[in-house]
Amino acid sequence: MPRDPDTTPCPVPVMAGCRRVAVEHQGPVLVEGPVEVVLEDGTVARSDRFMVAVCTCRRSRTYPWCDTSHRRRERAASPPENRNPE
């Protein structure tokens, strides 16, 4: 689960004029906005949000923005098997 950048203190100060990027394990890349992302075909996706999640798995329906499609889908637990059949 991504950390909330507003509540998680960072020990390293941000340099003036820099964008902060946080790489999440098995998740999106979090970028302080506003931001423009240049896609492979040359189109530009823009966001004015203060923080954006850029998809790295390409499963997002809103690519290049993450919609949490990277999260593993879990099946409902099946009933336990009877290991001592009669």
Coordinates of C-alpha atoms in Angstrom, one line a residue:
M1 CA 0.0 0.0 0.0
P2 CA 1.5 3.4 -0.9
R3 CA 2.5 5.6 1.9
D4 CA 0.5 8.8 2.4
P5 CA 3.1 11.5 1.6
D6 CA 1.3 14.1 3.8
T7 CA 1.6 12.0 7.0
T8 CA 4.9 10.1 6.5
P9 CA 7.9 12.3 7.4
C10 CA 10.9 12.1 5.1
P11 CA 14.4 12.4 6.6
V12 CA 15.8 14.0 3.4
P13 CA 14.7 17.5 2.6
V14 CA 13.6 18.3 -1.0
M15 CA 16.0 20.5 -2.9
A16 CA 14.5 23.8 -4.3
G17 CA 13.2 23.3 -7.8
C18 CA 13.2 19.5 -7.7
R19 CA 10.4 17.0 -8.0
R20 CA 10.2 14.3 -5.5
V21 CA 9.6 10.7 -6.8
A22 CA 8.8 7.8 -4.6
V23 CA 9.2 4.2 -6.0
E24 CA 6.8 1.8 -4.3
H25 CA 7.6 -1.9 -4.2
Q26 CA 5.3 -3.7 -6.6
G27 CA 3.4 -0.5 -7.1
P28 CA 3.3 2.8 -8.9
V29 CA 5.9 5.6 -9.0
L30 CA 4.6 8.5 -6.9
V31 CA 5.5 11.9 -8.3
E32 CA 4.9 15.3 -6.8
G33 CA 2.7 17.3 -9.2
P34 CA 1.8 19.0 -11.3
V35 CA 3.4 16.7 -13.9
E36 CA 3.5 16.0 -17.6
V37 CA 4.2 12.4 -18.8
V38 CA 5.4 11.9 -22.4
L39 CA 4.0 8.6 -23.7
E40 CA 5.7 6.3 -26.2
D41 CA 3.6 7.7 -29.1
G42 CA 4.6 11.3 -28.2
T43 CA 1.3 12.3 -26.6
V44 CA 1.5 14.1 -23.3
A45 CA -0.6 13.3 -20.3
R46 CA -1.0 16.1 -17.8
S47 CA -2.1 16.3 -14.2
D48 CA -2.4 19.3 -11.9
R49 CA -2.8 17.2 -8.8
F50 CA -0.3 17.7 -5.9
M51 CA 0.7 14.0 -6.1
V52 CA 0.2 11.5 -8.9
A53 CA 0.7 7.8 -9.2
V54 CA 2.3 6.8 -12.4
C55 CA 1.6 3.2 -13.5
T56 CA 4.6 0.9 -14.0
C57 CA 2.8 -2.4 -14.6
R58 CA 0.7 -1.1 -17.6
R59 CA -2.4 -2.8 -16.3
S60 CA -4.1 0.4 -15.5
R61 CA -7.2 1.4 -17.5
T62 CA -6.2 5.0 -16.9
Y63 CA -2.6 4.6 -18.1
P64 CA -0.2 6.4 -17.5
W65 CA -2.0 7.0 -14.2
C66 CA -2.3 4.2 -11.7
D67 CA -5.7 2.8 -10.9
T68 CA -4.4 0.1 -8.5
S69 CA -4.9 -2.6 -11.1
H70 CA -1.4 -3.9 -10.1
R71 CA -2.7 -5.2 -6.8
R72 CA -3.1 -9.0 -6.8
R73 CA -6.6 -10.3 -7.1
E74 CA -7.4 -12.8 -4.4
R75 CA -10.0 -15.5 -4.8
A76 CA -12.6 -16.2 -2.2
A77 CA -11.4 -19.0 0.1
S78 CA -12.8 -22.4 -0.9
P79 CA -14.1 -24.7 1.8
P80 CA -11.5 -27.0 3.4
E81 CA -11.2 -30.4 1.9
N82 CA -12.1 -33.4 4.0
R83 CA -8.8 -35.1 4.4
N84 CA -10.2 -38.2 6.2
P85 CA -12.8 -39.6 3.8
E86 CA -14.9 -42.4 5.1

